Amino acid sequence: MEKLQLENVLNAQYNKKYNGFIQYGTAGFRTKAEYLDHVLYRMGLLAVLRSKSKNAAIGLMITASHNIESDNGVKLIDPAGEMLEASWETIATNIANVEDAKLLSTVEQIIKEQNINMSVNATIITGRDTRNSSPMLLNAAIAGIQALQGTVRNFDVVTTPQLHYLVVCINTSNRYGDPSLDGYYTKLSKAFKHMRQNNINNGQYIAEVSLDAANGVGASALKEFQKHLRTAIKINIYNDGNGELNHMCGADYVKVKHEPPINFPLNSNVRCASIDGDADRIVYFYLDESRNFHLLDGDRIATLIAGYFKELLQECRLSFQLGLVQTAYANGGSTNYISNTLQIPVACVPTGIKHLHNKALEFDIGIYFEANGHGTVVFKNTVVETIKNVAANLELPVTERTAATKLVNIIDLINQTVGDALSDMLLVETILHAKGWGIVDWERKYEDLPNKQLKIKVSNKNVITTTDAGRRCVTPEGLQDEIDKVVSQYKKGRSFVRPSGTEDIVRVYAECEDSNDLNKMVIDVALLVYRRAGGVGAEPQL
């Protein structure tokens, strides 16, 4: 690399103003927006290096998802729409924290260690959410990209899943779809409308949903979707961008609090949904006649999808390895239903969307969802081709071709690159329509086990280590045996503990058949953690 180009790496405008340590995690960097100027500049540099290393376009998304408005963040997206390779997470953390005086040598070190050919062209696909800090941070990222002579393709305000989609389209020469926002809306809406034809309502299903958009970027995307969907479904949008981002609204709030968002109509048995700030999570909910709140989370969405896919595969007489991936947080009621009623294989992996996505890729058709509503479906290319061939084979019975055609359209409806709240919403609505189910019918398929979560403050979270996808505690020694003794006293009891990835907190999850027993069970386990793992402050209580 020429000396002049290397000197361009240094930019006093984006020198470090925050000396705290910041780490690249599953969701990239995420913290107070005021700390991120230099981080965004350096992620612009790193995105160029990653693009040259992979000889492909790389995505750079500025968002903090369900965090409060004053936060922000950034994550890089690899060529196939997947999250940044784990080894480069370490590189990202290093370059974000290095002192200004060592930035140039750090860039040179990355080039050398990764054997990067700097003559290769680099293309970075950029996007941002609607936070007030996002335009400024986007400018910092672009400055970093241009410092290493990378090419910027800026799509400005987009949802996180849309940026993943655009990266894949660009890197596959449009085979996955048209690399534009209009291409995204057109692909999904066309498949959605084709599935229901002129039959808008069906049985208990009414083509209308009330949706909480968390006052985030998903609100503007939903409004654009409405233009493409037209009369196929009515979407009533609330928290549509005129209020405070994620404040008492959004998928995370509804999931954790088990209550409706603010500024939302509360009519009985109406199908409602809530997405998060960057539109990659979705949960459904409703209030019954007694004003009781009912949550249909990622587990419910996964089981709905799995059951429908199994039916269609049977109808078109195709035998593929269909599998569903969960984490330890998945409700035991859903796991039992999938395994015993649907008889579909279930895999459990550690918490983190990257683990779920990678495991899902091992199946011919892999369905994965976290309980928080983040998930999608992935298909092997050979599976897609086989289904298309069945749909086009006029020698086969009409029933088989019809079922295969439905699968072809559903594949187009799904954003396989990442969890996409808008795509997932259309998929859920498609299946409910096909079944003729209202939201109550959907919920009746199985019962969730009563469950609770608690957080225990500890002096050092690393005292707790786990195995078996986070379901068994290894240290402190003997703690798991004590947890097992507590759990054994309750019918269908299950509990696990796991340390936070960022804070000195240990999370306790518990579930059992009897809701009256649940409070005692979760407190008993929490007290064990508090006493054995160095609890801080008052003893845990509900």
Coordinates of C-alpha atoms in Angstrom, one line a residue:
M1 CA 0.0 0.0 0.0
E2 CA 1.3 3.4 -0.9
K3 CA 2.4 5.7 1.9
L4 CA -0.1 8.4 1.0
Q5 CA -3.0 6.0 1.3
L6 CA -1.8 4.9 4.7
E7 CA -1.5 8.4 5.9
N8 CA -5.2 8.9 5.0
V9 CA -6.1 6.5 7.8
L10 CA -5.3 9.2 10.3
N11 CA -8.1 11.7 10.8
A12 CA -8.0 14.0 13.8
Q13 CA -11.7 14.7 13.6
Y14 CA -12.3 11.1 14.7
N15 CA -9.7 10.7 17.4
K16 CA -10.8 8.9 20.5
K17 CA -12.8 10.9 23.0
Y18 CA -13.9 7.9 25.0
N19 CA -11.3 5.9 26.9
G20 CA -13.6 3.2 28.2
F21 CA -13.3 -0.3 26.8
I22 CA -15.9 -1.3 24.2
Q23 CA -16.4 -4.9 22.9
Y24 CA -17.8 -6.2 19.6
G25 CA -20.5 -8.8 20.5
T26 CA -23.2 -10.7 18.7
A27 CA -25.0 -7.4 18.0
G28 CA -21.8 -5.5 17.2
F29 CA -20.8 -2.5 19.2
R30 CA -23.6 -0.9 21.3
T31 CA -23.4 1.8 23.9
K32 CA -24.1 5.6 24.4
A33 CA -24.1 7.3 21.0
E34 CA -21.7 10.0 22.3
Y35 CA -18.9 7.4 22.7
L36 CA -19.1 6.1 19.1
D37 CA -17.6 8.6 16.7
H38 CA -14.2 7.1 16.6
V39 CA -15.7 3.6 16.6
L40 CA -17.7 4.2 13.5
Y41 CA -14.8 5.8 11.7
R42 CA -12.7 2.7 12.5
M43 CA -15.5 0.3 11.5
G44 CA -15.4 2.1 8.2
L45 CA -11.7 1.3 7.9
L46 CA -12.3 -2.3 9.0
A47 CA -15.2 -2.8 6.6
V48 CA -12.9 -1.9 3.7
L49 CA -10.3 -4.4 4.9
R50 CA -13.0 -7.1 5.3
S51 CA -14.4 -6.4 1.9
K52 CA -10.9 -6.7 0.3
S53 CA -10.2 -9.8 2.3
K54 CA -13.5 -11.5 1.1
N55 CA -13.4 -9.8 -2.4
A56 CA -17.1 -9.1 -1.8
A57 CA -19.4 -6.3 -0.6
I58 CA -19.7 -5.9 3.2
G59 CA -22.6 -4.3 5.1
L60 CA -22.3 -1.7 7.8
M61 CA -25.5 -1.1 9.8
I62 CA -25.9 1.7 12.4
T63 CA -28.5 0.8 15.0
A64 CA -29.0 -0.1 18.6
S65 CA -32.2 -2.1 18.0
H66 CA -34.3 -2.2 21.2
N67 CA -32.0 0.0 23.2
I68 CA -33.1 3.5 24.4
E69 CA -32.9 6.5 22.0
S70 CA -29.6 7.9 23.5
D71 CA -27.8 4.6 22.6
N72 CA -26.5 3.6 19.2
G73 CA -24.3 1.0 17.7
V74 CA -22.8 -0.6 14.6
K75 CA -22.4 -4.0 13.2
L76 CA -20.7 -5.4 10.1
I77 CA -22.5 -7.9 7.8
D78 CA -20.6 -10.6 5.9
P79 CA -21.1 -11.3 2.2
A80 CA -23.8 -14.0 2.6
G81 CA -25.8 -11.7 4.9
E82 CA -24.5 -13.5 8.0
M83 CA -23.0 -11.8 11.1
L84 CA -19.3 -11.0 11.1
E85 CA -17.0 -14.0 11.4
A86 CA -16.1 -14.6 15.0
S87 CA -12.3 -14.1 14.5
W88 CA -13.0 -10.7 13.1
E89 CA -15.0 -9.7 16.1
T90 CA -11.7 -9.8 18.1
I91 CA -10.1 -7.7 15.4
A92 CA -13.0 -5.2 15.5
T93 CA -12.7 -5.0 19.3
N94 CA -8.9 -4.4 19.1
I95 CA -9.1 -1.6 16.4
A96 CA -11.9 0.1 18.2
N97 CA -10.0 0.4 21.5
V98 CA -6.4 1.0 20.3
E99 CA -4.9 4.4 21.0
D100 CA -4.9 7.0 18.2
A101 CA -1.1 6.8 17.9
K102 CA -1.3 3.0 17.2
L103 CA -4.2 3.1 14.7
L104 CA -2.0 3.2 11.6
S105 CA 0.2 0.3 12.8
T106 CA -2.9 -1.7 13.8
V107 CA -4.3 -1.3 10.3
E108 CA -1.0 -2.4 8.8
Q109 CA -0.9 -5.4 11.2
I110 CA -4.4 -6.5 10.1
I111 CA -3.4 -6.2 6.4
K112 CA -0.3 -8.3 7.0
E113 CA -1.9 -11.0 9.3
Q114 CA -4.9 -11.4 7.1
N115 CA -2.8 -11.4 3.9
I116 CA -5.1 -8.7 2.4
N117 CA -4.5 -7.7 -1.2
M118 CA -5.1 -3.9 -1.0
S119 CA -5.4 -3.6 -4.8
V120 CA -8.8 -5.4 -4.7
N121 CA -11.8 -3.1 -4.9
A122 CA -13.9 -2.7 -1.7
T123 CA -17.7 -2.0 -1.6
I124 CA -19.5 -1.2 1.6
I125 CA -23.3 -1.2 1.8
T126 CA -24.3 1.3 4.5
G127 CA -27.6 1.9 6.3
R128 CA -28.9 3.5 9.5
D129 CA -31.9 3.6 11.7
T130 CA -33.9 6.7 12.7
R131 CA -32.0 7.7 15.8
N132 CA -31.0 11.4 16.1
S133 CA -27.4 10.3 16.3
S134 CA -27.4 8.0 13.3
P135 CA -26.7 10.6 10.5
M136 CA -23.6 11.9 12.4
L137 CA -22.3 8.3 12.9
L138 CA -23.0 7.4 9.3
N139 CA -20.8 10.3 8.3
A140 CA -18.0 9.0 10.5
A141 CA -18.3 5.5 9.0
I142 CA -18.2 6.9 5.4
A143 CA -15.1 9.0 6.3
G144 CA -13.4 5.7 7.4
I145 CA -14.5 3.9 4.2
Q146 CA -13.2 6.7 2.0
A147 CA -9.9 6.9 3.9
L148 CA -9.0 3.5 2.5
Q149 CA -10.6 4.3 -0.9
G150 CA -13.6 2.0 -0.4
T151 CA -16.8 2.5 -2.5
V152 CA -19.9 3.4 -0.5
R153 CA -23.4 2.3 -1.5
N154 CA -25.5 4.2 1.0
F155 CA -29.1 3.1 1.4
D156 CA -29.6 5.6 4.3
V157 CA -32.7 4.8 6.4
V158 CA -33.3 1.0 6.3
T159 CA -34.3 -1.7 8.7
T160 CA -31.4 -4.0 9.8
P161 CA -32.9 -7.0 7.9
Q162 CA -33.3 -4.9 4.7
L163 CA -29.5 -4.2 4.8
H164 CA -28.8 -7.9 5.2
Y165 CA -31.1 -8.6 2.2
L166 CA -29.3 -5.9 0.1
V167 CA -25.8 -7.3 0.9
V168 CA -26.8 -10.8 -0.3
C169 CA -28.5 -9.5 -3.4
I170 CA -25.5 -7.5 -4.4
N171 CA -23.1 -10.4 -3.7
T172 CA -25.2 -12.9 -5.6
S173 CA -25.6 -10.8 -8.8
N174 CA -29.3 -10.4 -8.1
R175 CA -30.0 -14.1 -7.9
Y176 CA -31.5 -13.7 -4.4
G177 CA -33.5 -10.6 -5.4
D178 CA -33.3 -7.2 -6.9
P179 CA -30.7 -5.2 -4.8
S180 CA -33.0 -2.2 -4.0
L181 CA -35.6 -1.4 -1.4
D182 CA -38.3 -1.5 -4.0
G183 CA -37.0 -5.0 -4.9
Y184 CA -37.4 -6.1 -1.3
Y185 CA -40.9 -4.8 -1.0
T186 CA -41.9 -6.2 -4.3
K187 CA -40.5 -9.7 -3.8
L188 CA -42.2 -10.2 -0.4
S189 CA -45.5 -8.5 -1.2
K190 CA -45.9 -10.4 -4.5
A191 CA -45.4 -13.7 -2.8
F192 CA -47.8 -12.7 0.0
K193 CA -50.6 -11.7 -2.4
H194 CA -50.1 -14.8 -4.5
M195 CA -50.7 -17.0 -1.5
R196 CA -54.1 -15.6 -0.7
Q197 CA -55.3 -14.7 -4.2
N198 CA -58.7 -13.0 -4.0
N199 CA -59.6 -14.8 -0.7
I200 CA -58.7 -12.1 1.7
N201 CA -60.4 -13.5 4.8
N202 CA -60.8 -17.2 5.7
G203 CA -62.7 -18.9 8.5
Q204 CA -61.8 -17.2 11.8
Y205 CA -59.0 -15.3 10.1
I206 CA -59.6 -11.6 9.4
A207 CA -57.0 -9.8 7.3
E208 CA -56.3 -7.0 9.7
V209 CA -53.6 -6.7 12.3
S210 CA -52.7 -3.9 14.8
L211 CA -49.0 -3.4 15.0
D212 CA -46.8 -1.5 17.4
A213 CA -43.7 -0.2 15.5
A214 CA -41.7 0.9 18.6
N215 CA -41.4 4.4 17.0
G216 CA -38.5 2.9 15.1
V217 CA -37.3 2.5 11.5
G218 CA -39.8 -0.3 11.0
A219 CA -42.7 2.2 11.0
S220 CA -41.6 3.9 7.8
A221 CA -40.9 0.5 6.2
L222 CA -44.4 -0.7 7.2
K223 CA -45.9 2.4 5.6
E224 CA -44.1 1.6 2.4
F225 CA -45.2 -2.1 2.6
Q226 CA -48.8 -0.9 2.7
K227 CA -48.4 0.6 -0.7
H228 CA -47.3 -2.7 -2.1
L229 CA -49.8 -5.0 -0.2
R230 CA -52.8 -2.7 -0.9
T231 CA -56.0 -4.6 0.0
A232 CA -54.4 -7.9 0.8
I233 CA -54.2 -7.0 4.5
K234 CA -54.9 -4.0 6.6
I235 CA -52.1 -3.0 9.0
N236 CA -53.0 -0.5 11.7
I237 CA -49.7 1.0 12.8
Y238 CA -49.2 2.5 16.2
N239 CA -46.1 4.1 17.8
D240 CA -45.4 5.0 14.2
G241 CA -42.4 7.2 14.7
N242 CA -43.9 10.2 16.4
G243 CA -43.0 9.1 19.9
E244 CA -39.9 8.2 21.8
L245 CA -38.0 5.2 20.4
N246 CA -38.6 2.0 22.3
H247 CA -40.2 3.8 25.3
M248 CA -42.7 1.5 26.8
C249 CA -43.2 -0.1 23.4
G250 CA -41.6 -2.5 21.0
A251 CA -41.1 -6.3 21.0
D252 CA -38.6 -6.4 23.9
Y253 CA -40.9 -4.3 26.2
V254 CA -44.0 -6.5 25.4
K255 CA -42.0 -9.7 25.8
V256 CA -40.3 -8.8 29.1
K257 CA -43.2 -6.8 30.7
H258 CA -46.0 -9.1 29.5
E259 CA -48.2 -6.1 28.8
P260 CA -49.3 -4.1 25.8
P261 CA -47.3 -1.1 24.6
I262 CA -48.4 2.5 25.3
N263 CA -50.6 4.3 22.8
F264 CA -52.2 1.1 21.7
P265 CA -56.0 0.2 21.4
L266 CA -57.0 -2.5 23.8
N267 CA -59.9 -4.4 22.2
S268 CA -60.6 -8.0 23.1
N269 CA -59.4 -10.9 21.0
V270 CA -57.8 -8.6 18.4
R271 CA -54.7 -9.9 16.7
C272 CA -51.8 -7.6 17.7
A273 CA -48.1 -7.6 17.0
S274 CA -45.0 -5.7 18.2
I275 CA -41.7 -5.3 16.5
D276 CA -38.5 -3.9 17.9
G277 CA -36.6 -0.7 17.0
D278 CA -34.7 -2.0 14.0
A279 CA -37.4 -4.5 12.9
D280 CA -35.6 -7.8 13.3
R281 CA -37.9 -9.1 16.2
I282 CA -41.6 -9.7 16.3
V283 CA -44.0 -11.0 19.0
Y284 CA -47.8 -11.3 18.8
F285 CA -50.3 -10.7 21.6
Y286 CA -53.9 -10.1 22.5
L287 CA -56.2 -9.3 25.4
D288 CA -59.1 -11.7 26.1
E289 CA -62.6 -10.7 27.3
S290 CA -61.4 -10.6 30.9
R291 CA -58.6 -8.2 29.9
N292 CA -56.0 -10.8 30.5
F293 CA -52.8 -10.4 28.4
H294 CA -51.7 -13.3 26.2
L295 CA -48.3 -13.4 24.6
L296 CA -47.4 -15.4 21.5
D297 CA -43.7 -15.1 21.2
G298 CA -40.9 -16.6 19.1
D299 CA -41.6 -20.1 20.3
R300 CA -45.2 -19.8 19.1
I301 CA -44.1 -18.4 15.8
A302 CA -41.6 -21.2 15.3
T303 CA -44.1 -24.0 16.0
L304 CA -46.7 -22.4 13.7
I305 CA -44.2 -22.3 10.9
A306 CA -42.9 -25.8 11.6
G307 CA -46.3 -27.4 11.6
Y308 CA -47.4 -25.7 8.3
F309 CA -44.1 -26.7 6.5
K310 CA -44.5 -30.3 7.6
E311 CA -48.1 -30.4 6.2
L312 CA -47.0 -28.9 2.8
L313 CA -44.0 -31.3 2.5
Q314 CA -46.3 -34.2 3.1
E315 CA -48.8 -32.9 0.6
C316 CA -46.2 -32.7 -2.2
R317 CA -44.7 -36.0 -1.1
L318 CA -41.2 -34.6 -0.4
S319 CA -39.0 -36.0 2.4
F320 CA -36.5 -33.4 3.6
Q321 CA -34.8 -33.1 6.9
L322 CA -37.0 -30.4 8.6
G323 CA -35.6 -29.2 12.0
L324 CA -36.3 -26.5 14.6
V325 CA -33.6 -24.8 16.6
Q326 CA -34.2 -23.3 20.1
T327 CA -32.2 -22.0 23.0
A328 CA -32.6 -22.9 26.7
Y329 CA -35.1 -20.0 27.0
A330 CA -37.6 -21.7 24.8
N331 CA -40.7 -22.7 26.9
G332 CA -40.9 -26.4 27.7
G333 CA -44.5 -26.4 26.4
S334 CA -43.3 -25.5 22.9
T335 CA -40.5 -28.1 23.0
N336 CA -42.8 -30.9 24.0
Y337 CA -45.3 -29.9 21.3
I338 CA -42.7 -29.8 18.6
S339 CA -41.1 -33.1 19.6
N340 CA -44.2 -35.1 20.6
T341 CA -47.1 -33.7 18.6
L342 CA -45.5 -32.4 15.5
Q343 CA -42.7 -35.0 15.7
I344 CA -40.1 -32.6 14.3
P345 CA -36.5 -32.8 15.5
V346 CA -35.5 -30.0 18.0
A347 CA -31.9 -28.8 18.5
C348 CA -30.9 -26.6 21.5
V349 CA -27.9 -24.2 21.1
P350 CA -26.4 -21.5 23.3
T351 CA -28.1 -18.1 23.4
G352 CA -27.2 -15.9 20.5
I353 CA -28.7 -15.6 17.0
K354 CA -25.4 -16.7 15.4
H355 CA -25.6 -20.1 17.1
L356 CA -29.2 -20.6 16.0
H357 CA -28.5 -19.6 12.4
N358 CA -25.5 -21.9 12.0
K359 CA -27.3 -24.9 13.5
A360 CA -30.3 -24.3 11.3
L361 CA -28.1 -24.5 8.2
E362 CA -27.4 -28.1 9.1
F363 CA -31.0 -29.1 8.2
D364 CA -32.4 -29.2 4.7
I365 CA -35.0 -26.8 6.0
G366 CA -34.0 -25.2 9.3
I367 CA -36.4 -23.1 11.4
Y368 CA -35.0 -21.0 14.2
F369 CA -36.4 -18.5 16.6
E370 CA -35.4 -17.1 19.9
A371 CA -38.2 -16.7 22.4
N372 CA -37.8 -12.9 22.0
G373 CA -39.1 -13.2 18.4
H374 CA -35.9 -13.1 16.4
G375 CA -35.7 -15.8 13.8
T376 CA -36.3 -17.0 10.3
V377 CA -36.2 -20.1 8.0
V378 CA -33.2 -21.2 5.9
F379 CA -33.3 -23.6 2.9
K380 CA -30.5 -25.6 1.2
N381 CA -30.3 -24.6 -2.5
T382 CA -30.9 -28.2 -3.6
V383 CA -34.2 -28.2 -1.6
V384 CA -35.4 -25.0 -3.3
E385 CA -34.6 -26.5 -6.8
T386 CA -36.4 -29.7 -6.0
I387 CA -39.5 -27.9 -4.8
K388 CA -39.5 -25.7 -7.9
N389 CA -39.2 -28.8 -10.1
V390 CA -42.2 -30.4 -8.4
A391 CA -44.3 -27.3 -8.8
A392 CA -43.5 -27.2 -12.5
N393 CA -43.9 -30.9 -13.3
L394 CA -47.3 -31.3 -15.1
E395 CA -47.1 -35.1 -14.8
L396 CA -47.6 -34.9 -11.1
P397 CA -51.0 -34.8 -9.4
V398 CA -52.5 -31.3 -8.9
T399 CA -52.4 -31.6 -5.1
E400 CA -48.7 -32.2 -5.1
R401 CA -48.0 -29.3 -7.6
T402 CA -50.3 -27.0 -5.6
A403 CA -48.5 -27.7 -2.3
A404 CA -45.1 -27.2 -4.0
T405 CA -46.2 -23.9 -5.5
K406 CA -47.3 -22.7 -2.0
L407 CA -43.8 -23.6 -0.8
V408 CA -42.1 -21.7 -3.7
N409 CA -44.1 -18.6 -2.8
I410 CA -43.4 -19.0 0.9
I411 CA -39.6 -19.2 0.2
D412 CA -39.9 -15.9 -1.6
L413 CA -41.8 -14.5 1.4
I414 CA -38.9 -15.3 3.8
N415 CA -35.8 -13.2 4.3
Q416 CA -33.4 -16.1 4.9
T417 CA -30.4 -13.8 5.7
V418 CA -31.5 -12.9 9.2
G419 CA -34.5 -12.5 11.5
D420 CA -36.9 -10.0 9.8
A421 CA -39.9 -8.8 11.7
L422 CA -41.8 -7.6 8.6
S423 CA -41.1 -10.8 6.6
D424 CA -42.0 -12.9 9.7
M425 CA -45.2 -11.0 10.1
L426 CA -46.3 -11.7 6.5
L427 CA -45.3 -15.4 7.0
V428 CA -47.4 -15.7 10.2
E429 CA -50.4 -13.9 8.5
T430 CA -50.1 -16.3 5.5
I431 CA -50.2 -19.4 7.6
L432 CA -53.1 -18.2 9.8
H433 CA -55.0 -17.3 6.6
A434 CA -54.3 -20.7 5.1
K435 CA -55.5 -22.4 8.3
G436 CA -58.5 -20.1 8.8
W437 CA -57.3 -19.4 12.4
G438 CA -57.8 -16.4 14.6
I439 CA -55.1 -15.6 17.2
V440 CA -57.0 -17.6 19.9
D441 CA -57.1 -20.7 17.6
W442 CA -53.4 -20.4 17.2
E443 CA -52.7 -20.1 20.9
R444 CA -54.8 -23.2 21.7
K445 CA -52.4 -25.6 19.9
Y446 CA -50.5 -26.1 23.2
E447 CA -50.1 -24.5 26.6
D448 CA -47.0 -22.7 27.7
L449 CA -45.6 -23.7 31.1
P450 CA -45.7 -20.8 33.6
N451 CA -42.2 -19.2 33.7
K452 CA -40.2 -16.4 35.3
Q453 CA -36.8 -14.8 35.0
L454 CA -34.8 -13.0 37.6
K455 CA -31.5 -11.1 37.6
I456 CA -29.0 -11.6 40.4
K457 CA -26.2 -9.0 40.9
V458 CA -22.9 -10.6 41.6
S459 CA -19.4 -9.3 42.2
N460 CA -18.0 -11.3 39.3
K461 CA -20.2 -13.0 36.7
N462 CA -17.4 -15.2 35.5
V463 CA -17.8 -17.3 38.7
I464 CA -20.7 -18.9 36.8
T465 CA -19.7 -21.2 33.9
T466 CA -22.1 -23.4 32.0
T467 CA -22.3 -26.3 29.5
D468 CA -25.0 -28.1 27.5
A469 CA -26.1 -25.0 25.6
G470 CA -26.2 -23.0 28.8
R471 CA -28.6 -25.5 30.5
R472 CA -26.2 -26.9 33.1
C473 CA -24.0 -25.0 35.5
V474 CA -20.3 -26.2 35.8
T475 CA -19.0 -23.7 38.4
P476 CA -19.3 -23.0 41.3
E477 CA -18.9 -26.7 41.9
G478 CA -22.0 -28.3 43.4
L479 CA -24.4 -25.5 42.5
Q480 CA -26.0 -27.5 39.7
D481 CA -26.7 -30.4 42.1
E482 CA -28.4 -28.0 44.5
I483 CA -30.5 -26.5 41.6
D484 CA -31.5 -30.1 40.6
K485 CA -32.7 -30.8 44.1
V486 CA -34.9 -27.7 44.0
V487 CA -36.3 -28.4 40.6
S488 CA -37.1 -32.1 41.3
Q489 CA -39.7 -31.0 43.8
Y490 CA -41.9 -29.5 41.1
K491 CA -43.9 -31.1 38.3
K492 CA -42.4 -30.4 34.9
G493 CA -39.9 -28.2 36.7
R494 CA -36.9 -26.8 34.8
S495 CA -34.4 -24.0 35.8
F496 CA -31.0 -22.9 34.5
V497 CA -28.7 -20.0 35.3
R498 CA -26.3 -18.2 33.0
P499 CA -24.0 -15.1 33.3
S500 CA -24.7 -12.0 31.3
G501 CA -22.4 -11.3 28.4
T502 CA -21.7 -7.7 29.5
E503 CA -22.7 -7.1 33.1
D504 CA -21.9 -8.7 36.5
I505 CA -25.4 -10.2 36.5
V506 CA -26.5 -13.8 36.5
R507 CA -29.9 -14.6 34.9
V508 CA -32.2 -17.2 36.4
Y509 CA -34.9 -18.9 34.4
A510 CA -37.5 -21.2 35.9
E511 CA -40.6 -22.9 34.7
C512 CA -43.0 -25.5 36.1
E513 CA -46.6 -26.8 35.6
D514 CA -48.2 -25.0 38.6
S515 CA -48.0 -21.1 38.5
N516 CA -48.5 -21.1 42.3
D517 CA -45.3 -23.1 42.8
L518 CA -43.3 -21.0 40.3
N519 CA -42.6 -18.1 42.6
K520 CA -41.1 -20.3 45.3
M521 CA -39.1 -22.3 42.8
V522 CA -37.5 -19.3 41.1
I523 CA -36.7 -17.6 44.4
D524 CA -35.1 -20.8 45.8
V525 CA -32.9 -21.1 42.8
A526 CA -32.0 -17.4 42.9
L527 CA -31.0 -17.7 46.5
L528 CA -28.7 -20.5 45.7
V529 CA -27.0 -18.4 43.0
Y530 CA -26.9 -15.4 45.4
R531 CA -25.2 -17.4 48.1
R532 CA -22.8 -19.5 46.0
A533 CA -21.8 -17.0 43.4
G534 CA -21.1 -13.9 45.5
G535 CA -24.4 -12.0 45.3
V536 CA -24.3 -8.2 45.8
G537 CA -26.9 -6.1 47.7
A538 CA -30.2 -7.4 49.1
E539 CA -31.2 -11.0 48.6
P540 CA -33.3 -11.7 45.5
Q541 CA -37.1 -11.3 45.6
L542 CA -39.9 -11.1 43.2

